[in-house]
PDB file of C-alpha atoms in Angstrom:
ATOM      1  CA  UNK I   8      -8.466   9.803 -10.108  1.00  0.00           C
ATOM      2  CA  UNK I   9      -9.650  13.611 -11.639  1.00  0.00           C
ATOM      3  CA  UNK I  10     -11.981  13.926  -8.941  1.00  0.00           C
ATOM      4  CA  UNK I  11      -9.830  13.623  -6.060  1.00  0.00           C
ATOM      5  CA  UNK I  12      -7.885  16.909  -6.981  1.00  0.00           C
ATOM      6  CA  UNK I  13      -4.279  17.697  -6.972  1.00  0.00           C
ATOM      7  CA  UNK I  14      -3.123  16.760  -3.529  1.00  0.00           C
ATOM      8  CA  UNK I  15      -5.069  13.571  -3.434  1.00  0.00           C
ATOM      9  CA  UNK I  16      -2.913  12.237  -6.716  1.00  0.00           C
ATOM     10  CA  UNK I  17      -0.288  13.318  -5.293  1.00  0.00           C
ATOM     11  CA  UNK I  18      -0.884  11.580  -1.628  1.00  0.00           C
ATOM     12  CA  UNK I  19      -2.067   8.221  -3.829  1.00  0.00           C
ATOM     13  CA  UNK I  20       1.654   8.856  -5.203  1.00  0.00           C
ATOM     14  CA  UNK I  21       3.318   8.840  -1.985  1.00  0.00           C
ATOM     15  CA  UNK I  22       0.996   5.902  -0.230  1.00  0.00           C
ATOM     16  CA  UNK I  23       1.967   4.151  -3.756  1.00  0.00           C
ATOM     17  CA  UNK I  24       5.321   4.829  -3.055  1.00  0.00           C
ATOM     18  CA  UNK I  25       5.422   3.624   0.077  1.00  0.00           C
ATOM     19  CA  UNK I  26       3.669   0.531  -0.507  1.00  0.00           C
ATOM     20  CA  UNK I  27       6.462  -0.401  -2.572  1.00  0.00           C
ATOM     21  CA  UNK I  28       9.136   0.368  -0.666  1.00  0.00           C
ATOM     22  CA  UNK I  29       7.895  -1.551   2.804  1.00  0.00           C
ATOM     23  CA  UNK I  30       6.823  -4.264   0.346  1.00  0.00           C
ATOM     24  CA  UNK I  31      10.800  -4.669  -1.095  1.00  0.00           C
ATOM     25  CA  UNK I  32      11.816  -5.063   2.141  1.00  0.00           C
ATOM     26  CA  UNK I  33       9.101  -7.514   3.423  1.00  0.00           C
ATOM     27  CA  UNK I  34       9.915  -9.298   0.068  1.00  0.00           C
ATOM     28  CA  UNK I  35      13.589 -10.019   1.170  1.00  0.00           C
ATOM     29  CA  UNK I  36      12.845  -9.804   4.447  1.00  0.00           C
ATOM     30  CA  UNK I  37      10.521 -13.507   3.924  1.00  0.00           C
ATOM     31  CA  UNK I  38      12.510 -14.806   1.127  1.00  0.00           C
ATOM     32  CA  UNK I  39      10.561 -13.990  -2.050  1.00  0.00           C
ATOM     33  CA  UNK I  40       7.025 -13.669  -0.216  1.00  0.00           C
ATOM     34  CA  UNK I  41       5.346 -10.030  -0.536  1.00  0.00           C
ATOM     35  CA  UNK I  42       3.462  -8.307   2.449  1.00  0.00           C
ATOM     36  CA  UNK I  43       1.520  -6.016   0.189  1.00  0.00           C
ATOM     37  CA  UNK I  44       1.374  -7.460  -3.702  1.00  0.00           C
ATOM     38  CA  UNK I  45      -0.840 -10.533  -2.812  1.00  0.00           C
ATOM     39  CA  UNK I  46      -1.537 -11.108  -6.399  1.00  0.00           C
ATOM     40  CA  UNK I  47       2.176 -12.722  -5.866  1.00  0.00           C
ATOM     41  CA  UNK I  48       1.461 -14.522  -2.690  1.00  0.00           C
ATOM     42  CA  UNK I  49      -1.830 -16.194  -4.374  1.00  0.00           C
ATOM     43  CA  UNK I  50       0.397 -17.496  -7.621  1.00  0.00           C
ATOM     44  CA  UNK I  51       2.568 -18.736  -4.563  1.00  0.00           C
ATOM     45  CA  UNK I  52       0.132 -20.248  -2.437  1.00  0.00           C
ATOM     46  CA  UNK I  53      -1.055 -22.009  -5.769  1.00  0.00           C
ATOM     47  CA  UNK I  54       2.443 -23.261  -6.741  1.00  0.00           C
ATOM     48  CA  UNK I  55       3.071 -24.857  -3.226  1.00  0.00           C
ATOM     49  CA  UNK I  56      -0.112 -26.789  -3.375  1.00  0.00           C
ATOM     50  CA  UNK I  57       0.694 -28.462  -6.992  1.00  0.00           C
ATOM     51  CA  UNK I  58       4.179 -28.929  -5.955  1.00  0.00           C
ATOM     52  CA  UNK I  59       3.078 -29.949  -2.632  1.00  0.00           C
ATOM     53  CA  UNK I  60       5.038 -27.210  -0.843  1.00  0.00           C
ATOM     54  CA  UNK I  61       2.415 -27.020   2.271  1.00  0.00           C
ATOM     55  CA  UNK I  62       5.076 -25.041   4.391  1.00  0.00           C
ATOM     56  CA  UNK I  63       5.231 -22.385   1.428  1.00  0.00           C
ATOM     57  CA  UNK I  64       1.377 -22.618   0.535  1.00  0.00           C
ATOM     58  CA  UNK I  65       0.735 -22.234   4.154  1.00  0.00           C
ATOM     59  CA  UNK I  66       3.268 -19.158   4.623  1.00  0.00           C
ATOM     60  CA  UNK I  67       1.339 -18.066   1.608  1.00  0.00           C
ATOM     61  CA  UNK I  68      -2.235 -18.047   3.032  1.00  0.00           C
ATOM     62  CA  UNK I  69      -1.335 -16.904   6.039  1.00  0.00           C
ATOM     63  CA  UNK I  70      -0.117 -13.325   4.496  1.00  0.00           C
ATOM     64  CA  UNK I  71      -3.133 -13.523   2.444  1.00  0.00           C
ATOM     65  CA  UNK I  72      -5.670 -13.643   5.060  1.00  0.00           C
ATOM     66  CA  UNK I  73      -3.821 -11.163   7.160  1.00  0.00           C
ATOM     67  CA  UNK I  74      -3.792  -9.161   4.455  1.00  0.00           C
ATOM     68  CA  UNK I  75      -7.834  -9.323   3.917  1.00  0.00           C
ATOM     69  CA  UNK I  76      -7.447  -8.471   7.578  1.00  0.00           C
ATOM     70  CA  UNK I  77      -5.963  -5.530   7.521  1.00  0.00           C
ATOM     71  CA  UNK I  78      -8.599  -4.117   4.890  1.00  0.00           C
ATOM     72  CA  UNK I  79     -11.183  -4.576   7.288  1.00  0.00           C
ATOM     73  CA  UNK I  80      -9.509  -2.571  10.128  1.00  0.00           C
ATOM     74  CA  UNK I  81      -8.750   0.395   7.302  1.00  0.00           C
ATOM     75  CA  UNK I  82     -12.451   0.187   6.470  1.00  0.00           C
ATOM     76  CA  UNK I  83     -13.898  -0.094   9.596  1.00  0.00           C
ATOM     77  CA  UNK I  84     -11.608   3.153  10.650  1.00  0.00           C
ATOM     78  CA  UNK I  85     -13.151   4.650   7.549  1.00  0.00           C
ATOM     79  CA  UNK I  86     -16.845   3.947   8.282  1.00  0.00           C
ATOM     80  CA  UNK I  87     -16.121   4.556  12.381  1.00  0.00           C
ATOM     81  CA  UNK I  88     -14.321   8.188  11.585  1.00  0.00           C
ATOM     82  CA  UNK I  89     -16.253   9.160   8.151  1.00  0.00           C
ATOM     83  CA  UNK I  90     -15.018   8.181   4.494  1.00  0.00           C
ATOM     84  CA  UNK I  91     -13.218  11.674   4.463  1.00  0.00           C
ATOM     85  CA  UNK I  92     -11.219  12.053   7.271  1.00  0.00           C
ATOM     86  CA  UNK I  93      -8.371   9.784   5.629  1.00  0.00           C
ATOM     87  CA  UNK I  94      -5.759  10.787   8.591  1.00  0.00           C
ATOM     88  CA  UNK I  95      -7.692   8.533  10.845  1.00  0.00           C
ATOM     89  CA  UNK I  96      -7.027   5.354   8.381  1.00  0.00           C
ATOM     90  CA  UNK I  97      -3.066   6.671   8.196  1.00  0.00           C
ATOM     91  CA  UNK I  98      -2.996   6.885  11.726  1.00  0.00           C
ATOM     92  CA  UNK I  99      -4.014   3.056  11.915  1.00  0.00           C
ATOM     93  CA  UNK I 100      -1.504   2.404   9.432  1.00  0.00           C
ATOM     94  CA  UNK I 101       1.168   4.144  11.249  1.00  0.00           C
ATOM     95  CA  UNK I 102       0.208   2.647  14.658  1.00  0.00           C
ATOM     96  CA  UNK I 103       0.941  -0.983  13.024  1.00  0.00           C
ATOM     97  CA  UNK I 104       4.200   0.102  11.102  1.00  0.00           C
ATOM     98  CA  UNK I 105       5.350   1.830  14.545  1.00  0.00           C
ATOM     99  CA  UNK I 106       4.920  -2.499  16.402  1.00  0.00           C
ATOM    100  CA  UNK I 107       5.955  -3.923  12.911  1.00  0.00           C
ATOM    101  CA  UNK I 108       8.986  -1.550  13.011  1.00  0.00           C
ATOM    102  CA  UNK I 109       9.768  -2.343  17.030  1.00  0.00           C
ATOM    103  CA  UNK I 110       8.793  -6.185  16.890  1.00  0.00           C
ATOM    104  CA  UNK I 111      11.158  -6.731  13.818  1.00  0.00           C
ATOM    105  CA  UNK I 112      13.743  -4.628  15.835  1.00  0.00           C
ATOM    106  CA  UNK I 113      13.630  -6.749  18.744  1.00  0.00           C
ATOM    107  CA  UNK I 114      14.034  -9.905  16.775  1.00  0.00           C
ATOM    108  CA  UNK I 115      10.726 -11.061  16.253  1.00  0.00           C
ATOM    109  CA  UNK I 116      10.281 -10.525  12.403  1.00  0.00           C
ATOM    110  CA  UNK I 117       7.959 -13.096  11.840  1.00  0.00           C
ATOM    111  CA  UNK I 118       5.384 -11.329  14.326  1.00  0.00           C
ATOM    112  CA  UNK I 119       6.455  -8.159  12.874  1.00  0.00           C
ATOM    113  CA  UNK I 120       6.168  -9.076   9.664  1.00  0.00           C
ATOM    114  CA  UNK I 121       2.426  -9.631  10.465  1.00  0.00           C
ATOM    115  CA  UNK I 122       2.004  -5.983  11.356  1.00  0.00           C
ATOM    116  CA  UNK I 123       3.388  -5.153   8.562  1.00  0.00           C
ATOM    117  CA  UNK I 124       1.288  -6.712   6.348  1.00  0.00           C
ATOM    118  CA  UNK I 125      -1.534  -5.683   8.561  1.00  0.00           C
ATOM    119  CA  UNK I 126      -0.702  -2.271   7.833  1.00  0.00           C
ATOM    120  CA  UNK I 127      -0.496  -2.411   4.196  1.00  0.00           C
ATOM    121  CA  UNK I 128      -4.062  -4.109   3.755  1.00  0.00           C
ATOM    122  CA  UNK I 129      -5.174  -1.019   5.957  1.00  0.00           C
ATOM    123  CA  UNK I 130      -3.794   1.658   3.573  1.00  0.00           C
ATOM    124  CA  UNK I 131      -6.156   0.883   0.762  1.00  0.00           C
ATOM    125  CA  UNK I 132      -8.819   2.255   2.862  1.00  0.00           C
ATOM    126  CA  UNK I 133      -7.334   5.842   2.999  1.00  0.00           C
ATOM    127  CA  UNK I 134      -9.059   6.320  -0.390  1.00  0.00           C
ATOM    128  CA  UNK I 135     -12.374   4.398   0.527  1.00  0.00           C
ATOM    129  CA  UNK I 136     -15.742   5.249  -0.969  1.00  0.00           C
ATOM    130  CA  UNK I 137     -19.304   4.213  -0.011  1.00  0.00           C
ATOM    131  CA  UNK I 138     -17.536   1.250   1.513  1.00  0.00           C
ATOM    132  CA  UNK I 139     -15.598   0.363  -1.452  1.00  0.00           C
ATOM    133  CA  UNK I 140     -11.616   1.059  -2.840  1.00  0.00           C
ATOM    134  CA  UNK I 141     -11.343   4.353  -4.362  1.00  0.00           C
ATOM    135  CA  UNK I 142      -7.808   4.261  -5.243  1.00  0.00           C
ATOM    136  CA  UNK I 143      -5.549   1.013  -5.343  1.00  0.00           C
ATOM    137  CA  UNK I 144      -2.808   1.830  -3.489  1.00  0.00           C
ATOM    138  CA  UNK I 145      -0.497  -1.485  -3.008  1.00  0.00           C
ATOM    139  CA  UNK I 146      -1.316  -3.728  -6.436  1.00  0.00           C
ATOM    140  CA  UNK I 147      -0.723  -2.119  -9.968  1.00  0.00           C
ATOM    141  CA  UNK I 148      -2.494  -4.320 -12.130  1.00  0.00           C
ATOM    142  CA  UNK I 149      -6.068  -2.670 -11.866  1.00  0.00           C
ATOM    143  CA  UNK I 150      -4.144   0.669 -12.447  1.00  0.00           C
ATOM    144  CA  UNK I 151      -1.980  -0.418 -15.494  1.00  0.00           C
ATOM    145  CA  UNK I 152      -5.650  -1.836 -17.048  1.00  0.00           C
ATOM    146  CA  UNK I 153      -6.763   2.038 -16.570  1.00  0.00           C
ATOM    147  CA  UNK I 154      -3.790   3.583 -17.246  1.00  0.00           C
ATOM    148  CA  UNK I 155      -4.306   1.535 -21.070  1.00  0.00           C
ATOM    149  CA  UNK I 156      -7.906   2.801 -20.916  1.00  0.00           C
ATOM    150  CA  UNK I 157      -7.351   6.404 -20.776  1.00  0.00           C
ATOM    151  CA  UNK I 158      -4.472   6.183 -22.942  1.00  0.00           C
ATOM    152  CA  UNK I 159      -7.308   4.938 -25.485  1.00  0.00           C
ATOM    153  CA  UNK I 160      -9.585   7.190 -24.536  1.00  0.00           C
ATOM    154  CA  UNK I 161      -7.252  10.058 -25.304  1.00  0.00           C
ATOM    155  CA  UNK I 162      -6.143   8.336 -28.857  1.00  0.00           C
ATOM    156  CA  UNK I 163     -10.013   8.881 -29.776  1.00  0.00           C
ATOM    157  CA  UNK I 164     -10.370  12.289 -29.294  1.00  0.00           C
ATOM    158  CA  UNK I 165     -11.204  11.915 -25.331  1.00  0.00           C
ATOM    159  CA  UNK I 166      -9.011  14.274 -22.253  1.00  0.00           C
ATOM    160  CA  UNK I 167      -5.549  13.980 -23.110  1.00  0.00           C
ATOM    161  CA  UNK I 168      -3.613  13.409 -19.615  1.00  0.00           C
ATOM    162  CA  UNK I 169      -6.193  11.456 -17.606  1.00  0.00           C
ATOM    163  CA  UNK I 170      -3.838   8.453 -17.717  1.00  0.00           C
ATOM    164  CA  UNK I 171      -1.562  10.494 -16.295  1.00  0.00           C
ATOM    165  CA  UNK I 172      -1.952  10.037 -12.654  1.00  0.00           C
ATOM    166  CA  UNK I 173      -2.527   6.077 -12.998  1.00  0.00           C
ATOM    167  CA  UNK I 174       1.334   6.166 -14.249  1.00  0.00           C
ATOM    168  CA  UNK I 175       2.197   8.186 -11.342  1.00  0.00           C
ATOM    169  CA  UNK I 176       0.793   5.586  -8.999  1.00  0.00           C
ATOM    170  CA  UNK I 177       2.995   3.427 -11.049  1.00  0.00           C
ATOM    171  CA  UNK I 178       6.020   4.710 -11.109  1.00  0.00           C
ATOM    172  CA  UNK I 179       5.302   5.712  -7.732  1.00  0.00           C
ATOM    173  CA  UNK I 180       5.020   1.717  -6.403  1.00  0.00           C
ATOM    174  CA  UNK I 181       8.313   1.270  -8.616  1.00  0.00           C
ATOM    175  CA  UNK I 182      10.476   4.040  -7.386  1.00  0.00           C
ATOM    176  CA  UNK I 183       9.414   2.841  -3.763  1.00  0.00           C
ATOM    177  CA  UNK I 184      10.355  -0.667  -4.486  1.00  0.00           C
ATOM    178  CA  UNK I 185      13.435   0.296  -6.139  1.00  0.00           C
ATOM    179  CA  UNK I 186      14.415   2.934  -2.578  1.00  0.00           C
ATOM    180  CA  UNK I 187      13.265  -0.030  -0.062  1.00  0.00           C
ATOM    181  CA  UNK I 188      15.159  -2.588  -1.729  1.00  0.00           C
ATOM    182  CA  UNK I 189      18.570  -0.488  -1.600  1.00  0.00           C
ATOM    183  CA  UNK I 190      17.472   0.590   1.784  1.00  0.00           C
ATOM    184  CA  UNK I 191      17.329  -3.014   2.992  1.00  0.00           C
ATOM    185  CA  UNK I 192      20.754  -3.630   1.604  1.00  0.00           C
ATOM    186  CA  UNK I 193      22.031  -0.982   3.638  1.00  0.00           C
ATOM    187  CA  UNK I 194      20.221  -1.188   6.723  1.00  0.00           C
ATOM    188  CA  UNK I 195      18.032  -4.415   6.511  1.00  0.00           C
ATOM    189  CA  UNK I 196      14.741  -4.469   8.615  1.00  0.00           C
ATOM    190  CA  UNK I 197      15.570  -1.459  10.469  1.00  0.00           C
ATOM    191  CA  UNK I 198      14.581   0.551   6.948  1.00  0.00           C
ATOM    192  CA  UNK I 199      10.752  -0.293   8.226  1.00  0.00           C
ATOM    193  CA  UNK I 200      11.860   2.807  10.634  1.00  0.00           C
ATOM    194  CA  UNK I 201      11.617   5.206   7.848  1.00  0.00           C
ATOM    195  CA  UNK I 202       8.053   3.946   6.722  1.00  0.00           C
ATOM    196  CA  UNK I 203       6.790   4.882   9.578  1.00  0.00           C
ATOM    197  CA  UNK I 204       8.187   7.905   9.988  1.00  0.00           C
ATOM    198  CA  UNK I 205       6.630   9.222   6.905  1.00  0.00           C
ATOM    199  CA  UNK I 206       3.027   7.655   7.526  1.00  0.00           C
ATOM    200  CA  UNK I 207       3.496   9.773  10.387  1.00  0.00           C
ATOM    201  CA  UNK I 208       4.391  12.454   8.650  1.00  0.00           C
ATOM    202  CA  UNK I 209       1.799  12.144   6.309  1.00  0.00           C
ATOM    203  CA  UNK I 210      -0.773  11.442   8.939  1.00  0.00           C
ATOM    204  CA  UNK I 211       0.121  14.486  10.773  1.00  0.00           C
ATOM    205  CA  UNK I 212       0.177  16.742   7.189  1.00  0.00           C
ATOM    206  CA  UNK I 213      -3.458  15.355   6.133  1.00  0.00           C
ATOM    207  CA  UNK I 214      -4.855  16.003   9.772  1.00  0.00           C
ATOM    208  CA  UNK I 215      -3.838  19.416   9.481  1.00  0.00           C
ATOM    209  CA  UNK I 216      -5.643  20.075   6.099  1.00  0.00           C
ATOM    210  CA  UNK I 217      -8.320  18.527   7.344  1.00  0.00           C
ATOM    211  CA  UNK I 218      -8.793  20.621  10.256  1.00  0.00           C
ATOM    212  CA  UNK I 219      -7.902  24.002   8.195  1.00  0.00           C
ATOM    213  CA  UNK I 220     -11.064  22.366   5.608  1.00  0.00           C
ATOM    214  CA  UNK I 221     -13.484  22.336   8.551  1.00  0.00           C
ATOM    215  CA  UNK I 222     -12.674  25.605  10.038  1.00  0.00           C
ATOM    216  CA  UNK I 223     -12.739  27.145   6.142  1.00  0.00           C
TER     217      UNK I 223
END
């Protein structure tokens, strides 16, 4: 995390962020089923084949290979547009929150639902390197497991904050999932609005540094 500088923790901590927030909202938007922790949806998917569930299993796999999906879009954008030009990737994302957003509006959640989780598998490319994940942006368990590791590492003598940004990402995913769930309280699928607003945003903020990088 280090080597991506200031402003790339803190855009992990935002993408983070909103990965938990449009996940709260997919979760009680599908009834306990997650469009961006598939970690869950795999326990799931093996729970409704013991029980013999095949409707929930099915529901299950489905998000799941949507999900894998949307990961090759994001890294296909990456490799297409170059590994460092990460507005291209958020621009992808915020194209399929934009038809998740209007499709759920319009009624048709289960379709948007798919864009959605579409979009989340293609955020994990944003931080893509030499075709592989740089940053984990949507699951926490990888980053808890380093989190512990640097913690260690600074116990022994080692830097003293590196773990610092892996509980950012954290707390990041849990403040998000804490804002989306109150959000869908309030305003229920129509809170997927506000995730893509700031993708936008955020597309539209990294573009700009980008450019200002290549003409400095």
């Amino acid at each position: 995390m280090k080597d991506y500088g200031r402003r790339g923790v803190m855009l992990a901590a935002a993408l983070s962020a909103l990965a938990g927030y449009v996940d709260a909202v997919g979760f009680m938007t599908l009834g306990g089923f997650f469009v961006s922790f598939m970690s869950g949806n795999s326990t799931r998917l093996g729970v409704g084949l013991a029980l013999g569930e095949w409707m929930q299993a099915a529901i299950a796999l489905g998000l799941i290979g949507l999900f894998v999906t949307g990961v090759v879009i994001g890294a296909t954008v990456a490799r297409r547009f170059g590994e460092g030009r990460r507005s291209a990737v958020l621009a992808a994302e915020a194209v399929l929150l934009l038809i998740g957003a209007g499709l759920c509006t319009a009624g048709w959640r289960e379709a948007g639902m798919a864009a959605v989780v579409l979009a989340m598998g293609v955020e994990n490319a944003v931080f893509q390197r030499e075709g592989d994940v740089g940053v984990g942006l949507t699951y926490m368990t990888g980053t808890l497991v380093r989190m512990g590791q640097r913690l260690t590492t600074a116990l022994h003598g080692g830097p003293g904050w590196d773990w610092a940004p892996f509980l950012m990402l954290w707390v990041g995913l849990s403040v998000g999932g804490a804002i989306g769930a109150i959000s869908f309280l309030h305003f229920g699928v129509l809170a997927l609005w506000t995730a893509f607003g700031i993708v936008a945003g955020l597309t539209v903020l990294v573009a700009g540094a980008e450019a200002r990088a290549q003409g400095g």
